[in-house]
PDB file of C-alpha atoms and ligand atoms in Angstrom:
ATOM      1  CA  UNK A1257     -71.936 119.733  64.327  1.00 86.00           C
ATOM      2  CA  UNK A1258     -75.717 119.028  64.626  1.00 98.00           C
ATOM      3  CA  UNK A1259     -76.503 116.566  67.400  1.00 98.00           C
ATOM      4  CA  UNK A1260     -78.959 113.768  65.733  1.00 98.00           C
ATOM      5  CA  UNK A1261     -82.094 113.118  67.918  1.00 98.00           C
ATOM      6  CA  UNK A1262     -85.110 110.566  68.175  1.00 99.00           C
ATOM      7  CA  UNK A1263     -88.127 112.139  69.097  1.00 99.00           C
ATOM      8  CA  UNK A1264     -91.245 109.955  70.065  1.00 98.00           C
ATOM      9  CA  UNK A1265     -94.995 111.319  69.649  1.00 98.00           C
ATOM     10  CA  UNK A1266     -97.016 109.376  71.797  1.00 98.00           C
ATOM     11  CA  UNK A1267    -100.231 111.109  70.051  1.00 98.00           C
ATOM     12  CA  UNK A1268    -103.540 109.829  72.394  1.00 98.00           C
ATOM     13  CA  UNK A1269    -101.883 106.630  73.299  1.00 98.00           C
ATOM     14  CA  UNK A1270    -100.917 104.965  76.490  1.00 98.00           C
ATOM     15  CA  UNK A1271    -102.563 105.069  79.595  1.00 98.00           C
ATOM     16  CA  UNK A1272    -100.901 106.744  82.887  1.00 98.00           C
ATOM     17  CA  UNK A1273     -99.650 102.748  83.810  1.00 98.00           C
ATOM     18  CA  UNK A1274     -99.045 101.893  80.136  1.00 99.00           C
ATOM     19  CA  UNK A1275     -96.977 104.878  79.455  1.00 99.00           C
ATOM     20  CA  UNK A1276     -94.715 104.249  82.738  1.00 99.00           C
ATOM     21  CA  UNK A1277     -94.070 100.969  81.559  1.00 98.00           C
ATOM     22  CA  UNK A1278     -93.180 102.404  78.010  1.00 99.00           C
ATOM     23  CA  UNK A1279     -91.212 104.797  79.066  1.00 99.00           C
ATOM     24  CA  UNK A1280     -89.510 102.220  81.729  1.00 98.00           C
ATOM     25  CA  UNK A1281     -88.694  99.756  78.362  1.00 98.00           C
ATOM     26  CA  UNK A1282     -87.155 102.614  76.608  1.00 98.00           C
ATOM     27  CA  UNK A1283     -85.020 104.235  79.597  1.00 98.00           C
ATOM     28  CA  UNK A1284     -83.916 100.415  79.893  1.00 98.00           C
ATOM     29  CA  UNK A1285     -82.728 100.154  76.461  1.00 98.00           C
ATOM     30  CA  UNK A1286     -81.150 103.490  75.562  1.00 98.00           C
ATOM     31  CA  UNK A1287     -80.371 105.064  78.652  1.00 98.00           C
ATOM     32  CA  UNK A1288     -76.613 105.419  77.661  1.00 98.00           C
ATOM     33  CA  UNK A1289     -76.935 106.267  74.267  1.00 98.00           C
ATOM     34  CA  UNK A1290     -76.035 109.939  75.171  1.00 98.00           C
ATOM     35  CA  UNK A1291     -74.708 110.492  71.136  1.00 98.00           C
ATOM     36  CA  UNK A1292     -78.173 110.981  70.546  1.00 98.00           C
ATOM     37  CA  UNK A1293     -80.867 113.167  71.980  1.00 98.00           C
ATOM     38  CA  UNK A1294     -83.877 110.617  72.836  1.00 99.00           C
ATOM     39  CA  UNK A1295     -86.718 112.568  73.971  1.00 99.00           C
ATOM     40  CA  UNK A1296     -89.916 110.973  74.503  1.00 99.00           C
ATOM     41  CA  UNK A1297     -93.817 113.372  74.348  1.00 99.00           C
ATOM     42  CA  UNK A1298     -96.147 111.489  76.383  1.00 99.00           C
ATOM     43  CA  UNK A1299     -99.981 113.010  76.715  1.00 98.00           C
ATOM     44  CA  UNK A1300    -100.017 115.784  79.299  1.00 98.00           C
ATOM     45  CA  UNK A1301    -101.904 113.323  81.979  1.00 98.00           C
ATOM     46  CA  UNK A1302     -98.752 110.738  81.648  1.00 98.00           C
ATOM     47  CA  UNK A1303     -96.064 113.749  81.774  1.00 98.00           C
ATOM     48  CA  UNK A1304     -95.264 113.826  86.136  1.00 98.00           C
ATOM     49  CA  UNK A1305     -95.187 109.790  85.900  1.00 98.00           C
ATOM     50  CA  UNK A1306     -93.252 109.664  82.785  1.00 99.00           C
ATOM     51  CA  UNK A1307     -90.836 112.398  84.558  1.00 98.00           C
ATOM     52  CA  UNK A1308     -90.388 110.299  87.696  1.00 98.00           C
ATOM     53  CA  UNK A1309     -89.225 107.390  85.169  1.00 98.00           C
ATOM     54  CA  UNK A1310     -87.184 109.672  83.399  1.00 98.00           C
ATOM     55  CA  UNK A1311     -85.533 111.931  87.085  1.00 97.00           C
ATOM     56  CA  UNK A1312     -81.846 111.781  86.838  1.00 97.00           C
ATOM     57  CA  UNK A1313     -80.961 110.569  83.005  1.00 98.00           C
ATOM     58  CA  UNK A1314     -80.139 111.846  79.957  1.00 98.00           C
ATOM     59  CA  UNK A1315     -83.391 110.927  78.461  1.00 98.00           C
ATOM     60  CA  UNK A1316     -85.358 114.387  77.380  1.00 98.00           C
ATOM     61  CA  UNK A1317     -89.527 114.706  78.413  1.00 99.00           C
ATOM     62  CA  UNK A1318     -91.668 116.870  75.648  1.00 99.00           C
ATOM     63  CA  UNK A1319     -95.409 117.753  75.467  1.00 99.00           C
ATOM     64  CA  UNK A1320     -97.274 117.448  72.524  1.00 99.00           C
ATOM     65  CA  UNK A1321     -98.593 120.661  72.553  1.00 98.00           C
ATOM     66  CA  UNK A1322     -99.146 124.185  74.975  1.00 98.00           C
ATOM     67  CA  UNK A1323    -101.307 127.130  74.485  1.00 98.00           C
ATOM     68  CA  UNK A1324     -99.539 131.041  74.305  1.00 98.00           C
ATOM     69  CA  UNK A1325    -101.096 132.313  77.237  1.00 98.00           C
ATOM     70  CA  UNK A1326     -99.790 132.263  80.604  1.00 97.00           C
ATOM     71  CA  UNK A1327    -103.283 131.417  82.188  1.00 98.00           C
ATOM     72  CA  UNK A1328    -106.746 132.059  82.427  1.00 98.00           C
ATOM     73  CA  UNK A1329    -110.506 131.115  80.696  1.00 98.00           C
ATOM     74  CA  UNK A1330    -109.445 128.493  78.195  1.00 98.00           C
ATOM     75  CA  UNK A1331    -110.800 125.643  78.932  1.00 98.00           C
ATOM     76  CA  UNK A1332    -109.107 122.245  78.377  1.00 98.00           C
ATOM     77  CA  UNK A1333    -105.885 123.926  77.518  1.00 98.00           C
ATOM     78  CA  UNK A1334    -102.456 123.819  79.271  1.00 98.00           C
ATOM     79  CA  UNK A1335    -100.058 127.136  79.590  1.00 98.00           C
ATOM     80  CA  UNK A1336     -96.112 127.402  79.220  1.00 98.00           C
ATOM     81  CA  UNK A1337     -96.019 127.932  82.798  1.00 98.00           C
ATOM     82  CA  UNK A1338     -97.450 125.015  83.715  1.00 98.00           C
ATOM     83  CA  UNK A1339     -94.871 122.855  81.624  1.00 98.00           C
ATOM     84  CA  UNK A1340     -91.926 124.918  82.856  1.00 98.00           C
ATOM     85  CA  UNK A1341     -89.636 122.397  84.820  1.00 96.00           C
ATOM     86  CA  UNK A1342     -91.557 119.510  83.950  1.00 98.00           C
ATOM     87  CA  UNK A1343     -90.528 118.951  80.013  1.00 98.00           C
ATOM     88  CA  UNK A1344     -88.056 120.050  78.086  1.00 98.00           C
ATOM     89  CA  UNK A1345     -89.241 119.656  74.626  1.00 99.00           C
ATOM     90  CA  UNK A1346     -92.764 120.947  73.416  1.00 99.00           C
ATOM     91  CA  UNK A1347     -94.028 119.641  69.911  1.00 99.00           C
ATOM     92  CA  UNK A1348     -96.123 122.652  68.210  1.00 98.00           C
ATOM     93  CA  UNK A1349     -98.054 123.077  64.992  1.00 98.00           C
ATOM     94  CA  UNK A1350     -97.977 119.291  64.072  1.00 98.00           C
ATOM     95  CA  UNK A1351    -100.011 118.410  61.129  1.00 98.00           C
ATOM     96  CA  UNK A1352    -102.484 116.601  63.151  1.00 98.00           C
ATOM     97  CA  UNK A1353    -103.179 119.857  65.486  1.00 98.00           C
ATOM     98  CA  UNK A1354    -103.070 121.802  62.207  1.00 98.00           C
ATOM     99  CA  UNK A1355    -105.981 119.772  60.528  1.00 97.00           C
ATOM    100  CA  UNK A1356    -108.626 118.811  63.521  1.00 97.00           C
ATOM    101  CA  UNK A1357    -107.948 121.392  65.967  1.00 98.00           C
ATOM    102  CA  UNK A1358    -107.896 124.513  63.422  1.00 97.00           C
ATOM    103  CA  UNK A1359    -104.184 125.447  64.295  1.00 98.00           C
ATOM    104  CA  UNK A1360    -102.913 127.918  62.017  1.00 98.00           C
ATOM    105  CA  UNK A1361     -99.484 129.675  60.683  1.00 98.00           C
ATOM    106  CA  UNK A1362    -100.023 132.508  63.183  1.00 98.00           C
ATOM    107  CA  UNK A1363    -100.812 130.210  66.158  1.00 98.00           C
ATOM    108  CA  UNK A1364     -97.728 127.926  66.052  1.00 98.00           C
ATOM    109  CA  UNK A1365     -96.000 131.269  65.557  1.00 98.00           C
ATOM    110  CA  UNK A1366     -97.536 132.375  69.073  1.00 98.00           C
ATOM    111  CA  UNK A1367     -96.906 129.357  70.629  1.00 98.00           C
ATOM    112  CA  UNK A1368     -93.204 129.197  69.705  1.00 99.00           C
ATOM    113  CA  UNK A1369     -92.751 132.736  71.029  1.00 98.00           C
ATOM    114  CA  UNK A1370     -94.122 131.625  74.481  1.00 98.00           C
ATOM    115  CA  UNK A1371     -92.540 128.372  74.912  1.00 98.00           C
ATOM    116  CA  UNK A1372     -89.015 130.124  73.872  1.00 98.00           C
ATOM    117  CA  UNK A1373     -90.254 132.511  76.932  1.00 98.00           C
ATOM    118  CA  UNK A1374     -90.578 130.195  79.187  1.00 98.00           C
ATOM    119  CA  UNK A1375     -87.223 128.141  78.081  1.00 98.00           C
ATOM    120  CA  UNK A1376     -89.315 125.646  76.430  1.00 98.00           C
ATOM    121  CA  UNK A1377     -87.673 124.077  73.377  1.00 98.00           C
ATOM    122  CA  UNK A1378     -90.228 123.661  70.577  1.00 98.00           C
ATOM    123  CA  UNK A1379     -90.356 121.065  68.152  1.00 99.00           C
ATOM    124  CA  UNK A1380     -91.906 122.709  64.869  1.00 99.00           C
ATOM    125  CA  UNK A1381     -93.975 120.908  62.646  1.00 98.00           C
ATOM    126  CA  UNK A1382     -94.189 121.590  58.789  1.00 98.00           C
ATOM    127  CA  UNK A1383     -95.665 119.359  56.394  1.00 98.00           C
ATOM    128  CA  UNK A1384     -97.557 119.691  52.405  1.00 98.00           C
ATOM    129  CA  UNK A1385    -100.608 117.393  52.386  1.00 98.00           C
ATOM    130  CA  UNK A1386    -101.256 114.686  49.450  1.00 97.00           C
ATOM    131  CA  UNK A1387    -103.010 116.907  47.435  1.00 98.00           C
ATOM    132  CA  UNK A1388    -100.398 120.031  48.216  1.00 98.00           C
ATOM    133  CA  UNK A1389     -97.868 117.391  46.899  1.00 97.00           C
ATOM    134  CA  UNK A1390     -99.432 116.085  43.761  1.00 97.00           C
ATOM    135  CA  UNK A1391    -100.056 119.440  43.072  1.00 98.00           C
ATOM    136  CA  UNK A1392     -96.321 120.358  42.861  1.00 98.00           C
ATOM    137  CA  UNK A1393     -96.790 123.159  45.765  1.00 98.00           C
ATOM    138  CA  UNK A1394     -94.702 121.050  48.315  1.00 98.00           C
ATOM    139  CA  UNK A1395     -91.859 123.508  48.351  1.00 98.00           C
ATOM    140  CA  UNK A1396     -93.461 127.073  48.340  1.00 98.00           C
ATOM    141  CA  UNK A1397     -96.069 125.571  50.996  1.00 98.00           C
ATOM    142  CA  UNK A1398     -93.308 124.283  53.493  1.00 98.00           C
ATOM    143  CA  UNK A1399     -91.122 127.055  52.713  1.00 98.00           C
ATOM    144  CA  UNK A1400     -94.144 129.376  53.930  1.00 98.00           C
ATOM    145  CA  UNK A1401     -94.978 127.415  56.781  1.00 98.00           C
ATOM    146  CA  UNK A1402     -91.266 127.601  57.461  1.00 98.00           C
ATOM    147  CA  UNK A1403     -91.302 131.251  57.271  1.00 98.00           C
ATOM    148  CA  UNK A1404     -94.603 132.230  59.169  1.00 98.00           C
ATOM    149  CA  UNK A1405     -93.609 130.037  62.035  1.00 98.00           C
ATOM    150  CA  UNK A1406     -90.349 131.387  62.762  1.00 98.00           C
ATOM    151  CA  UNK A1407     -91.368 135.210  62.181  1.00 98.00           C
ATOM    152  CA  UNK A1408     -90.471 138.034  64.422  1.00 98.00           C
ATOM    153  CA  UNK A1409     -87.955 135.237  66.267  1.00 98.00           C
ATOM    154  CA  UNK A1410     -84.208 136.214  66.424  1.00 98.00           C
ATOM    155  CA  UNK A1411     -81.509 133.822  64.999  1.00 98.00           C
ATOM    156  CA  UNK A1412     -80.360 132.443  68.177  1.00 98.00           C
ATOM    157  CA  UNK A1413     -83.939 131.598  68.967  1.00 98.00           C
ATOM    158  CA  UNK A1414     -84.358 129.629  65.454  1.00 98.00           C
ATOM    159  CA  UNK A1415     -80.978 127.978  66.167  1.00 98.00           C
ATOM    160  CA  UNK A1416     -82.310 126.416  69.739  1.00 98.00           C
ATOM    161  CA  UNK A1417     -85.305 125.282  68.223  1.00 98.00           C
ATOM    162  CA  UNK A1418     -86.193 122.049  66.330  1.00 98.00           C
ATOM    163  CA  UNK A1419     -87.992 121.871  63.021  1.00 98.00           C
ATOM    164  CA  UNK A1420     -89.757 118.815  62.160  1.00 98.00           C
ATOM    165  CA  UNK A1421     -90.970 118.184  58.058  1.00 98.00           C
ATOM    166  CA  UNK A1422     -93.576 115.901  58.375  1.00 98.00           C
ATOM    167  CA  UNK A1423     -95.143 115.509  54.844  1.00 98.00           C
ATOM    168  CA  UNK A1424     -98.835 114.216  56.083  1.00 98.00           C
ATOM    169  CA  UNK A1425     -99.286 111.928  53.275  1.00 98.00           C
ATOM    170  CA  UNK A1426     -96.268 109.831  54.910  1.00 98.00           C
ATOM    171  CA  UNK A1427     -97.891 110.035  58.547  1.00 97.00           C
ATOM    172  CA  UNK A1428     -99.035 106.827  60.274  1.00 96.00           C
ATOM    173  CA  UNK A1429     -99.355 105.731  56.260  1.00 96.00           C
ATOM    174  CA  UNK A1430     -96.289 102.735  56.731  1.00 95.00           C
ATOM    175  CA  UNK A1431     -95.735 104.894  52.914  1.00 94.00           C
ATOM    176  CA  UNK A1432     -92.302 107.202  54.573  1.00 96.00           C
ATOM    177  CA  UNK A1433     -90.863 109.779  51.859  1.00 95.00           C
ATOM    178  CA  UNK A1434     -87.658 108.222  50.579  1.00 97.00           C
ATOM    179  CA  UNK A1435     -84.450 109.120  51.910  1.00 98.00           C
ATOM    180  CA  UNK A1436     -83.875 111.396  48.833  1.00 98.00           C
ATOM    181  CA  UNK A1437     -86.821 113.320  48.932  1.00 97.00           C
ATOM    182  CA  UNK A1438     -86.764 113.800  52.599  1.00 98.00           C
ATOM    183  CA  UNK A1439     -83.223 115.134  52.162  1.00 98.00           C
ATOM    184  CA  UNK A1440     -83.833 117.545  49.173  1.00 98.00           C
ATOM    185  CA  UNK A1441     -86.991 119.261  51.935  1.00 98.00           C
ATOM    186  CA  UNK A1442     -85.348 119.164  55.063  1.00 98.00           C
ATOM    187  CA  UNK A1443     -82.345 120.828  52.835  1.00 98.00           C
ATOM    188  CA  UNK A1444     -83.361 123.131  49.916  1.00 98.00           C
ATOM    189  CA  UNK A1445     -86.378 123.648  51.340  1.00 98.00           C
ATOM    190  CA  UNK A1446     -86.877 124.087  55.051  1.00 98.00           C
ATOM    191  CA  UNK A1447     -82.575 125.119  55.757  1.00 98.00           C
ATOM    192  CA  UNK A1448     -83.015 127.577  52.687  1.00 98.00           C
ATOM    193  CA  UNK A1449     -85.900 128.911  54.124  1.00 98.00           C
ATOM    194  CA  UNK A1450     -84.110 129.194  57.373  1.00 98.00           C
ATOM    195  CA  UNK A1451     -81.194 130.789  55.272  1.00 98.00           C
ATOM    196  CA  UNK A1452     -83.331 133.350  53.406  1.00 98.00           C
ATOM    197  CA  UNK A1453     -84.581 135.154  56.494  1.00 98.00           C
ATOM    198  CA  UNK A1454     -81.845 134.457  59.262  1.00 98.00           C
ATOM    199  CA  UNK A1455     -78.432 133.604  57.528  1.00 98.00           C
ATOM    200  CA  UNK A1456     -76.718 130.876  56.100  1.00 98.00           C
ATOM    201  CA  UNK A1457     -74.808 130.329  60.007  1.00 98.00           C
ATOM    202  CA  UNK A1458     -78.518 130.499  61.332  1.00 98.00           C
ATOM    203  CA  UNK A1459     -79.971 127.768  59.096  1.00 98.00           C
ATOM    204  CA  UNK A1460     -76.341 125.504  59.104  1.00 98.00           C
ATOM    205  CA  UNK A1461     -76.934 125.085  63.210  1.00 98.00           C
ATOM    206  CA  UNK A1462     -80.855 124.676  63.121  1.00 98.00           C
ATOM    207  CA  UNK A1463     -81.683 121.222  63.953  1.00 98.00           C
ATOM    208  CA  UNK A1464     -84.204 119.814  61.247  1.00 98.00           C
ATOM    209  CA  UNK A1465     -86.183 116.303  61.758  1.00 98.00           C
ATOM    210  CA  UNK A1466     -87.984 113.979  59.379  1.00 98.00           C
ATOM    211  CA  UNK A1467     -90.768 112.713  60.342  1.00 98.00           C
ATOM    212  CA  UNK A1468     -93.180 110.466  58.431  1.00 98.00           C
ATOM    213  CA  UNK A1469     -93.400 106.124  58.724  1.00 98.00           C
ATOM    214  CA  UNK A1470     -90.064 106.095  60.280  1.00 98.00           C
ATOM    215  CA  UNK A1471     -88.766 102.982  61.644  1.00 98.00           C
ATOM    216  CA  UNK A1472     -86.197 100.428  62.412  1.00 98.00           C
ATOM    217  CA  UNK A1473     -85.944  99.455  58.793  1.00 98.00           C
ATOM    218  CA  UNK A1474     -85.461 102.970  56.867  1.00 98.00           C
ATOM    219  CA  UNK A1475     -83.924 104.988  59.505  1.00 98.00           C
ATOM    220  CA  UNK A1476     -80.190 104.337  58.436  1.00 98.00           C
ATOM    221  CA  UNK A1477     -81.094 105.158  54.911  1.00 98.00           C
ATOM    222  CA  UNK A1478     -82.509 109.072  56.572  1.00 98.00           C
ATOM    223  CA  UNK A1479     -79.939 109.493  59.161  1.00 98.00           C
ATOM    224  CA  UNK A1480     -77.496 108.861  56.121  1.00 98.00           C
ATOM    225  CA  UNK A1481     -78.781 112.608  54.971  1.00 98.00           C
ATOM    226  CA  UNK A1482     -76.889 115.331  55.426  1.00 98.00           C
ATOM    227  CA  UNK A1483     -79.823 118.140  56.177  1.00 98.00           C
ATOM    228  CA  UNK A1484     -81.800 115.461  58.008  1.00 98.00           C
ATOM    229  CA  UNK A1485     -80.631 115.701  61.635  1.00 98.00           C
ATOM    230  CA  UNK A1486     -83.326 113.068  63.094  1.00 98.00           C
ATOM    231  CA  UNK A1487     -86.576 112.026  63.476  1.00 98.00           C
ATOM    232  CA  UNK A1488     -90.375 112.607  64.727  1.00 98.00           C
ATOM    233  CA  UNK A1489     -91.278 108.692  64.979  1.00 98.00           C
ATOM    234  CA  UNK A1490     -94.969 107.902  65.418  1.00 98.00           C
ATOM    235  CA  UNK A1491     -96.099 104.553  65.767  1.00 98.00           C
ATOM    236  CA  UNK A1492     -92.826 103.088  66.034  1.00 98.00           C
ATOM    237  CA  UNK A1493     -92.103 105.225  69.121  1.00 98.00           C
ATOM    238  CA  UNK A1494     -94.945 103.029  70.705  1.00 98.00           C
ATOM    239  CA  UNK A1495     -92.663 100.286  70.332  1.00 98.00           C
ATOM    240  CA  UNK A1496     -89.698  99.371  72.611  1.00 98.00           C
ATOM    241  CA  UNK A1497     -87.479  97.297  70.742  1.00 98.00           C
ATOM    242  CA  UNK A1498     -88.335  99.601  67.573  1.00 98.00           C
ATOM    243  CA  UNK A1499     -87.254 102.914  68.848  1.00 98.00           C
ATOM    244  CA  UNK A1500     -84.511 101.705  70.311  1.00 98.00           C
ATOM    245  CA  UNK A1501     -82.868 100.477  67.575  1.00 98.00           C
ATOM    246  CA  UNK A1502     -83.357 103.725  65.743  1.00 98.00           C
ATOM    247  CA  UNK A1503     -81.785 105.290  69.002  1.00 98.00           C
ATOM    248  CA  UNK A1504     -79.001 102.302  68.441  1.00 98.00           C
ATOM    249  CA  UNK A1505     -78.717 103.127  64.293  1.00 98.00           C
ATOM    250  CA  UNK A1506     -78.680 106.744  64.408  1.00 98.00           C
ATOM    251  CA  UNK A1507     -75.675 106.617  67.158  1.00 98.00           C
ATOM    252  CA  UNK A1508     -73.598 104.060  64.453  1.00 98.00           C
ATOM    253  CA  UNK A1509     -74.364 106.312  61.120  1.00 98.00           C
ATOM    254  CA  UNK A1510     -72.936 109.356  63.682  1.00 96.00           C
ATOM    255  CA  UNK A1511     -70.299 107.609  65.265  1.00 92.00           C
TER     256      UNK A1511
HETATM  257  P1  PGA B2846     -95.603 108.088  62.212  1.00 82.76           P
HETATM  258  O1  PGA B2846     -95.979 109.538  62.837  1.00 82.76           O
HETATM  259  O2  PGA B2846     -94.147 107.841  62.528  1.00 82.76           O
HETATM  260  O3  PGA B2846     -96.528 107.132  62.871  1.00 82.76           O
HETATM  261  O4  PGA B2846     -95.815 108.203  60.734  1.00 82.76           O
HETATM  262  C1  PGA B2846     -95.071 110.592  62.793  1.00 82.76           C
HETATM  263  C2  PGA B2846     -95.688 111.835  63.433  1.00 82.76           C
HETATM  264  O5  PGA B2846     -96.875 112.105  63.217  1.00 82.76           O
HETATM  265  O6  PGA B2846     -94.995 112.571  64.168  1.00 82.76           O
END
């Protein structure tokens, strides 16, 4: 059995005070919901205060990103080392990261290896653009991204990690897949994929997210899906009262 999580992305919001009080709302709200995995991805510069809000719950800490190496002349980056003991959770390769910051297939594959090094869990991001989509290519592209991310990884380190399918024509567009579609990725897409190269056991106790206009309103509809085992929420991780009745939703559809 799969546990369901809720995953918020802060993306480049919230100041250091803003995101403590965030952070305060949701540990307030959803502290006890321990069914689900809540796990909340602050920027790096809000991660220590977000921590100290977070010391001594259930409530999981992620980054949004990491570079591979351990240290040394990169400037503006942040190593696995230095998010060791402070999060849990490390989002990599999301679409975002992929499209301005020239991430590629063979990047979030380095960066998965060194966060699983360091005891980092990563939260993998897949996702077929508009065009990739209209195009029909939705499946062999996700299935590929699938593939190149997790290469040269050995089952039990695909079956601690998270995959997220994030199609990016559904990101921060209020226009979410449907709860069918979402399903028949997550499932015949990113689990066969899984299946294909690691075994059907493998790809049954991999953990695979939607992500995509998630909120309140359409998350009991997704959680209702049997290959969808949570969510990456966006903008309505920003909102108290919003995620926490996703936390509240997902916890009923499991209970
Ligand atoms: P959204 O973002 O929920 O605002 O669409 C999701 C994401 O980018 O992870």
């Amino acid at each position: 059995m799969r546990k369901p999580m809720m995953a918020g992305n802060w993306k480049m919001n919230k100041t250091i005070d803003e995101a403590v009080e965030l952070a305060t709302a949701i540990r307030d709200q959803v502290a006890d919901e321990e069914s689900v995995d809540r796990v909340l991805c602050p920027t790096f510069v809000c991660l220590p205060a977000v921590r100290a809000v977070l010391d001594g719950g259930s409530i999981g800490l992620g980054a949004q990103n990491m570079h591979w190496a351990e240290s040394g002349a990169y400037t503006g980056e942040i190593s696995p080392a230095m998010l060791e003991g402070l999060v849990e959770y490390v989002i990599i390769g999301h679409s975002e990261r992929r499209q301005y910051f020239a991430e590629t297939d063979e990047t979030v594959n380095k960066k998965i290896k060194a966060a699983l090094a360091h005891g980092l869990i990563p939260i993998v991001c897949v996702g077929e653009s508009l065009e990739q989509n209209q195009a029909g290519e939705t499946q062999s592209f996700v299935s590929g991204q699938v593939k190149a991310a997790l290469a040269g990884l050995t089952g039990d380190q695909v079956q601690s990690l998270i995959i997220a399918y994030e199609p990016i024509w559904a990101i921060g567009t209020g226009l979410a897949a449907t709860a069918k579609q979402a399903q028949e990725i997550c499932g015949s897409v990113v689990r066969a994929a899984i299946a294909a190269d690691f075994g059907q056991d493998v790809a049954e106790n991999t953990r695979v997210l939607y992500g995509g206009s998630t909120k309140d309103k359409n998350i009991r509809e997704i959680m209702q899906q049997p290959d969808i085992d949570g969510a990456l929420i966006g903008g309505a991780a920003l909102q108290p009262d919003n995620y926490s009745a996703m936390v509240r939703i997902t916890a009923e559809v499991y209970g």
